[in-house]
mmCIF file of C-alpha atoms in Angstrom:
data_model
loop_
_atom_site.group_PDB
_atom_site.id
_atom_site.type_symbol
_atom_site.label_atom_id
_atom_site.label_comp_id
_atom_site.label_asym_id
_atom_site.label_seq_id
_atom_site.Cartn_x
_atom_site.Cartn_y
_atom_site.Cartn_z
ATOM 1 C CA ALA A 1 -0.137 0.353 -0.114
ATOM 2 C CA GLN A 2 1.176 3.305 -1.035
ATOM 3 C CA THR A 3 1.899 5.380 2.118
ATOM 4 C CA VAL A 4 2.573 9.844 1.741
ATOM 5 C CA THR A 5 4.266 10.945 4.984
ATOM 6 C CA GLN A 6 4.860 15.503 5.858
ATOM 7 C CA SER A 7 7.422 15.326 8.231
ATOM 8 C CA GLN A 8 6.724 19.024 8.777
ATOM 9 C CA PRO A 9 3.156 19.616 11.135
ATOM 10 C CA GLU A 10 3.898 22.896 11.456
ATOM 11 C CA MET A 11 5.993 25.796 9.600
ATOM 12 C CA SER A 12 4.956 29.372 9.106
ATOM 13 C CA VAL A 13 6.999 32.089 6.901
ATOM 14 C CA GLN A 14 7.303 35.933 6.631
ATOM 15 C CA GLU A 15 5.569 37.469 3.898
ATOM 16 C CA ALA A 16 7.189 37.938 0.423
ATOM 17 C CA GLU A 17 9.987 34.950 1.555
ATOM 18 C CA THR A 18 9.847 31.711 -0.166
ATOM 19 C CA VAL A 19 9.006 28.706 1.879
ATOM 20 C CA THR A 20 9.528 25.128 1.260
ATOM 21 C CA LEU A 21 7.390 22.032 2.392
ATOM 22 C CA SER A 22 7.911 18.691 2.071
ATOM 23 C CA CYS A 23 6.978 15.145 0.905
ATOM 24 C CA THR A 24 7.707 11.779 0.663
ATOM 25 C CA TYR A 25 6.118 8.567 -0.214
ATOM 26 C CA ASP A 26 6.915 5.238 -0.281
ATOM 27 C CA THR A 27 5.517 3.240 -3.545
ATOM 28 C CA SER A 28 6.539 0.371 -6.346
ATOM 29 C CA GLU A 29 4.522 2.139 -9.128
ATOM 30 C CA SER A 30 6.858 2.993 -12.085
ATOM 31 C CA ASN A 31 3.733 5.627 -13.283
ATOM 32 C CA TYR A 32 1.511 7.411 -10.435
ATOM 33 C CA TYR A 33 0.691 11.077 -9.629
ATOM 34 C CA LEU A 34 1.301 13.467 -6.961
ATOM 35 C CA PHE A 35 -0.399 16.840 -6.071
ATOM 36 C CA TRP A 36 -0.310 19.275 -3.626
ATOM 37 C CA TYR A 37 -4.147 20.955 -2.612
ATOM 38 C CA LYS A 38 -4.109 24.059 0.046
ATOM 39 C CA GLN A 39 -7.083 23.510 2.850
ATOM 40 C CA PRO A 40 -7.837 27.319 3.740
ATOM 41 C CA PRO A 41 -9.622 28.150 6.963
ATOM 42 C CA SER A 42 -12.826 27.925 4.367
ATOM 43 C CA ARG A 43 -11.852 24.290 4.449
ATOM 44 C CA GLN A 44 -12.625 23.832 1.071
ATOM 45 C CA MET A 45 -9.893 21.464 -0.381
ATOM 46 C CA ILE A 46 -8.048 23.499 -3.607
ATOM 47 C CA LEU A 47 -5.377 21.715 -6.162
ATOM 48 C CA VAL A 48 -2.828 23.657 -6.153
ATOM 49 C CA ILE A 49 -0.555 21.695 -8.564
ATOM 50 C CA ARG A 50 0.322 18.588 -9.740
ATOM 51 C CA GLN A 51 3.266 16.377 -10.887
ATOM 52 C CA GLU A 52 3.181 13.029 -13.374
ATOM 53 C CA ALA A 53 5.308 10.868 -12.121
ATOM 54 C CA TYR A 54 6.761 10.311 -15.644
ATOM 55 C CA LYS A 55 8.136 13.849 -17.035
ATOM 56 C CA GLN A 56 10.833 14.666 -15.469
ATOM 57 C CA GLN A 57 10.064 18.141 -15.516
ATOM 58 C CA ASN A 58 9.077 19.707 -12.489
ATOM 59 C CA ALA A 59 5.794 21.173 -12.444
ATOM 60 C CA THR A 60 4.910 24.932 -11.631
ATOM 61 C CA GLU A 61 2.357 26.915 -11.269
ATOM 62 C CA ASN A 62 2.620 30.776 -10.521
ATOM 63 C CA ARG A 63 4.505 31.144 -7.320
ATOM 64 C CA PHE A 64 4.608 27.485 -6.511
ATOM 65 C CA SER A 65 6.893 25.084 -7.755
ATOM 66 C CA VAL A 66 7.684 21.166 -7.022
ATOM 67 C CA ASN A 67 11.415 19.962 -6.627
ATOM 68 C CA PHE A 68 10.181 16.054 -7.320
ATOM 69 C CA GLN A 69 13.022 13.458 -6.886
ATOM 70 C CA LYS A 70 11.410 10.191 -8.326
ATOM 71 C CA ALA A 71 14.667 7.788 -7.098
ATOM 72 C CA ALA A 72 14.115 9.402 -3.290
ATOM 73 C CA LYS A 73 10.617 9.681 -3.647
ATOM 74 C CA SER A 74 10.591 12.902 -2.510
ATOM 75 C CA PHE A 75 7.746 15.655 -3.953
ATOM 76 C CA SER A 76 8.327 18.981 -2.268
ATOM 77 C CA LEU A 77 5.900 22.228 -2.604
ATOM 78 C CA LYS A 78 8.326 25.416 -2.536
ATOM 79 C CA ILE A 79 6.094 28.888 -2.617
ATOM 80 C CA SER A 80 8.162 31.735 -3.850
ATOM 81 C CA ASP A 81 6.872 35.733 -2.401
ATOM 82 C CA SER A 82 4.852 34.000 0.198
ATOM 83 C CA GLN A 83 1.212 36.541 0.636
ATOM 84 C CA LEU A 84 -1.228 36.024 3.727
ATOM 85 C CA GLY A 85 -3.413 34.113 1.903
ATOM 86 C CA ASP A 86 -1.296 31.226 1.717
ATOM 87 C CA THR A 87 -2.045 31.016 5.495
ATOM 88 C CA ALA A 88 -3.592 27.115 4.917
ATOM 89 C CA MET A 89 -2.928 23.444 5.725
ATOM 90 C CA TYR A 90 -1.073 21.898 2.412
ATOM 91 C CA PHE A 91 -1.831 18.322 1.924
ATOM 92 C CA CYS A 92 0.117 16.254 -0.314
ATOM 93 C CA ALA A 93 -1.553 13.411 -2.142
ATOM 94 C CA PHE A 94 -0.497 10.570 -4.068
ATOM 95 C CA MET A 95 -2.456 8.854 -6.757
ATOM 96 C CA LYS A 96 -1.463 5.110 -8.626
ATOM 97 C CA ASP A 97 -3.427 5.811 -11.519
ATOM 98 C CA ARG A 98 -6.945 7.720 -12.981
ATOM 99 C CA ASN A 99 -9.147 5.635 -11.673
ATOM 100 C CA THR A 100 -8.008 4.698 -7.670
ATOM 101 C CA PRO A 101 -8.385 7.161 -4.809
ATOM 102 C CA LEU A 102 -6.074 9.831 -3.440
ATOM 103 C CA VAL A 103 -3.367 8.934 -0.794
ATOM 104 C CA PHE A 104 -3.007 12.085 1.480
ATOM 105 C CA GLY A 105 -0.344 13.046 3.836
ATOM 106 C CA LYS A 106 -1.168 14.178 7.362
ATOM 107 C CA GLY A 107 -0.641 17.835 6.523
ATOM 108 C CA THR A 108 1.370 21.061 6.964
ATOM 109 C CA ARG A 109 -0.340 23.801 8.582
ATOM 110 C CA LEU A 110 1.346 26.999 7.197
ATOM 111 C CA SER A 111 1.256 30.198 8.753
ATOM 112 C CA VAL A 112 2.602 33.268 6.676
ATOM 113 C CA ILE A 113 3.075 36.467 9.103
ATOM 114 C CA ALA A 114 3.169 40.008 7.861
ATOM 115 C CA ASN B 1 -22.163 24.331 -12.862
ATOM 116 C CA ALA B 2 -22.281 24.679 -9.033
ATOM 117 C CA GLY B 3 -19.630 22.001 -8.866
ATOM 118 C CA VAL B 4 -19.897 19.623 -5.846
ATOM 119 C CA THR B 5 -22.418 20.440 -2.985
ATOM 120 C CA GLN B 6 -22.357 18.975 0.205
ATOM 121 C CA THR B 7 -25.533 18.646 2.936
ATOM 122 C CA PRO B 8 -26.299 19.244 5.719
ATOM 123 C CA LYS B 9 -23.036 22.103 6.791
ATOM 124 C CA PHE B 10 -23.492 20.609 9.873
ATOM 125 C CA GLN B 11 -24.941 18.410 11.718
ATOM 126 C CA VAL B 12 -25.510 16.699 15.695
ATOM 127 C CA LEU B 13 -26.836 13.345 16.428
ATOM 128 C CA LYS B 14 -26.880 11.163 19.203
ATOM 129 C CA THR B 15 -25.386 7.482 19.224
ATOM 130 C CA GLY B 16 -27.127 4.960 17.346
ATOM 131 C CA GLN B 17 -29.146 7.498 15.270
ATOM 132 C CA SER B 18 -28.717 7.275 11.617
ATOM 133 C CA MET B 19 -28.211 10.060 8.660
ATOM 134 C CA THR B 20 -27.507 10.563 5.565
ATOM 135 C CA LEU B 21 -24.759 12.778 4.078
ATOM 136 C CA GLN B 22 -25.998 14.222 0.809
ATOM 137 C CA CYS B 23 -23.405 14.311 -2.140
ATOM 138 C CA ALA B 24 -24.232 16.176 -5.879
ATOM 139 C CA GLN B 25 -22.340 17.020 -8.939
ATOM 140 C CA ASP B 26 -23.005 18.388 -11.780
ATOM 141 C CA MET B 27 -19.807 18.165 -13.589
ATOM 142 C CA ASN B 28 -20.662 14.296 -15.302
ATOM 143 C CA HIS B 29 -17.740 13.092 -13.270
ATOM 144 C CA GLU B 30 -17.603 9.424 -13.458
ATOM 145 C CA TYR B 31 -15.160 9.296 -9.823
ATOM 146 C CA MET B 32 -16.558 10.574 -7.026
ATOM 147 C CA SER B 33 -15.409 9.293 -3.348
ATOM 148 C CA TRP B 34 -15.887 10.328 0.193
ATOM 149 C CA TYR B 35 -13.292 11.453 2.856
ATOM 150 C CA ARG B 36 -13.794 11.743 6.704
ATOM 151 C CA GLN B 37 -10.425 14.343 8.188
ATOM 152 C CA ASP B 38 -9.461 14.211 11.269
ATOM 153 C CA PRO B 39 -7.182 16.074 13.094
ATOM 154 C CA GLY B 40 -3.483 15.330 12.673
ATOM 155 C CA MET B 41 -4.775 12.180 10.707
ATOM 156 C CA GLY B 42 -5.092 13.929 7.257
ATOM 157 C CA LEU B 43 -8.157 13.023 4.929
ATOM 158 C CA ARG B 44 -8.875 8.996 4.979
ATOM 159 C CA LEU B 45 -11.054 7.665 2.062
ATOM 160 C CA ILE B 46 -14.171 5.654 3.369
ATOM 161 C CA HIS B 47 -15.599 4.844 0.149
ATOM 162 C CA TYR B 48 -15.351 5.555 -3.833
ATOM 163 C CA SER B 49 -17.064 5.095 -6.859
ATOM 164 C CA VAL B 50 -16.222 4.757 -10.479
ATOM 165 C CA GLY B 51 -18.964 5.475 -12.335
ATOM 166 C CA ALA B 52 -22.969 4.279 -11.466
ATOM 167 C CA GLY B 53 -23.995 0.762 -9.532
ATOM 168 C CA ILE B 54 -20.115 0.953 -8.478
ATOM 169 C CA THR B 55 -18.691 1.357 -5.395
ATOM 170 C CA ASP B 56 -15.499 0.074 -3.110
ATOM 171 C CA GLN B 57 -14.121 0.393 0.354
ATOM 172 C CA GLY B 58 -11.673 2.838 1.107
ATOM 173 C CA GLU B 59 -9.007 2.898 3.938
ATOM 174 C CA VAL B 60 -12.477 3.473 6.826
ATOM 175 C CA PRO B 61 -15.498 2.073 5.654
ATOM 176 C CA ASN B 62 -16.534 0.402 8.677
ATOM 177 C CA GLY B 63 -20.350 2.230 9.854
ATOM 178 C CA TYR B 64 -21.030 3.721 6.007
ATOM 179 C CA ASN B 65 -22.563 2.660 3.324
ATOM 180 C CA VAL B 66 -23.202 4.426 -0.142
ATOM 181 C CA SER B 67 -24.410 3.519 -3.605
ATOM 182 C CA ARG B 68 -24.612 5.139 -6.569
ATOM 183 C CA SER B 69 -27.659 5.272 -8.104
ATOM 184 C CA THR B 70 -27.161 8.100 -10.519
ATOM 185 C CA THR B 71 -23.844 9.481 -12.133
ATOM 186 C CA GLU B 72 -24.827 12.834 -10.220
ATOM 187 C CA ASP B 73 -25.467 11.453 -6.537
ATOM 188 C CA PHE B 74 -23.296 9.601 -3.823
ATOM 189 C CA PRO B 75 -24.959 9.816 -0.345
ATOM 190 C CA LEU B 76 -23.021 8.442 2.722
ATOM 191 C CA ARG B 77 -24.975 6.912 5.068
ATOM 192 C CA LEU B 78 -24.183 6.233 8.731
ATOM 193 C CA LEU B 79 -26.702 3.404 10.226
ATOM 194 C CA SER B 80 -25.656 3.701 13.911
ATOM 195 C CA ALA B 81 -23.644 7.022 14.351
ATOM 196 C CA ALA B 82 -21.180 7.044 16.897
ATOM 197 C CA PRO B 83 -19.028 9.153 18.453
ATOM 198 C CA SER B 84 -15.741 8.351 16.950
ATOM 199 C CA GLN B 85 -17.465 9.506 13.956
ATOM 200 C CA THR B 86 -17.424 13.045 14.758
ATOM 201 C CA SER B 87 -15.456 14.261 11.856
ATOM 202 C CA VAL B 88 -15.574 16.894 9.272
ATOM 203 C CA TYR B 89 -16.372 14.985 5.660
ATOM 204 C CA PHE B 90 -15.684 15.471 2.751
ATOM 205 C CA CYS B 91 -17.010 14.587 -0.842
ATOM 206 C CA ALA B 92 -14.702 14.498 -4.539
ATOM 207 C CA SER B 93 -15.505 14.099 -7.696
ATOM 208 C CA SER B 94 -13.210 13.822 -10.847
ATOM 209 C CA TYR B 95 -13.294 12.606 -14.728
ATOM 210 C CA GLY B 96 -11.482 9.206 -13.347
ATOM 211 C CA ALA B 97 -10.409 6.985 -16.702
ATOM 212 C CA GLY B 98 -12.023 9.871 -18.594
ATOM 213 C CA GLY B 99 -8.197 12.060 -17.317
ATOM 214 C CA LEU B 100 -6.443 12.660 -14.782
ATOM 215 C CA GLU B 101 -7.213 15.851 -13.379
ATOM 216 C CA THR B 102 -8.199 17.566 -10.437
ATOM 217 C CA GLN B 103 -10.060 15.773 -7.897
ATOM 218 C CA TYR B 104 -13.267 18.561 -6.523
ATOM 219 C CA PHE B 105 -13.930 18.522 -3.568
ATOM 220 C CA GLY B 106 -17.660 19.703 -1.914
ATOM 221 C CA PRO B 107 -17.212 22.348 1.341
ATOM 222 C CA GLY B 108 -17.911 19.357 3.466
ATOM 223 C CA THR B 109 -20.162 18.278 6.222
ATOM 224 C CA ARG B 110 -19.254 18.594 9.925
ATOM 225 C CA LEU B 111 -20.298 16.172 11.808
ATOM 226 C CA LEU B 112 -20.807 15.718 15.924
ATOM 227 C CA VAL B 113 -21.950 12.766 17.437
ATOM 228 C CA LEU B 114 -22.921 12.595 21.098
#
């Protein structure tokens, strides 16, 4: 069974600074998908970024980028120019294929400080 | 599109009572799922469905039933509520086999079992 580990329960960053959230996973699959979700205080789950394992290029979405290290089974999220609105819980998630459920990590609570 | 809707937003039950959490989506998604979110535990999958008439168990299915009679609706039934089922419940949907895509989450239902 796949597992996802987020080793940082809480983090904080100054506004406009850069922060990196860690995620490692365990799988025997060669092709799979990885995601970062954001959950603000409103509780809605919002997709931040996704990565297909067969793509070597790291995914980027505006201020959000990932460092995908397939051999190390690592998938960290970098947030540049942090904004107050980035304050949220961030969940790393793994999916084996398009018809299997997401497996989530326990989350990292990020606080952006003015 | 309304996206994924969940009702009710908040519910208080007494131990032993039954209830149904409603989930509906208007995006013609094949794949739907139910998660529960508990502090420090991330999101854990309860049940999921890859299409109308097809359901399967997730990580924590005990005490919950689901059915998928239409593409749009995926209700979650608590047969005899227990305090351990106090949680926030999220419904999600995606295109599934049609494409990897995003899992669209509903706003959540907060359940308190006394």
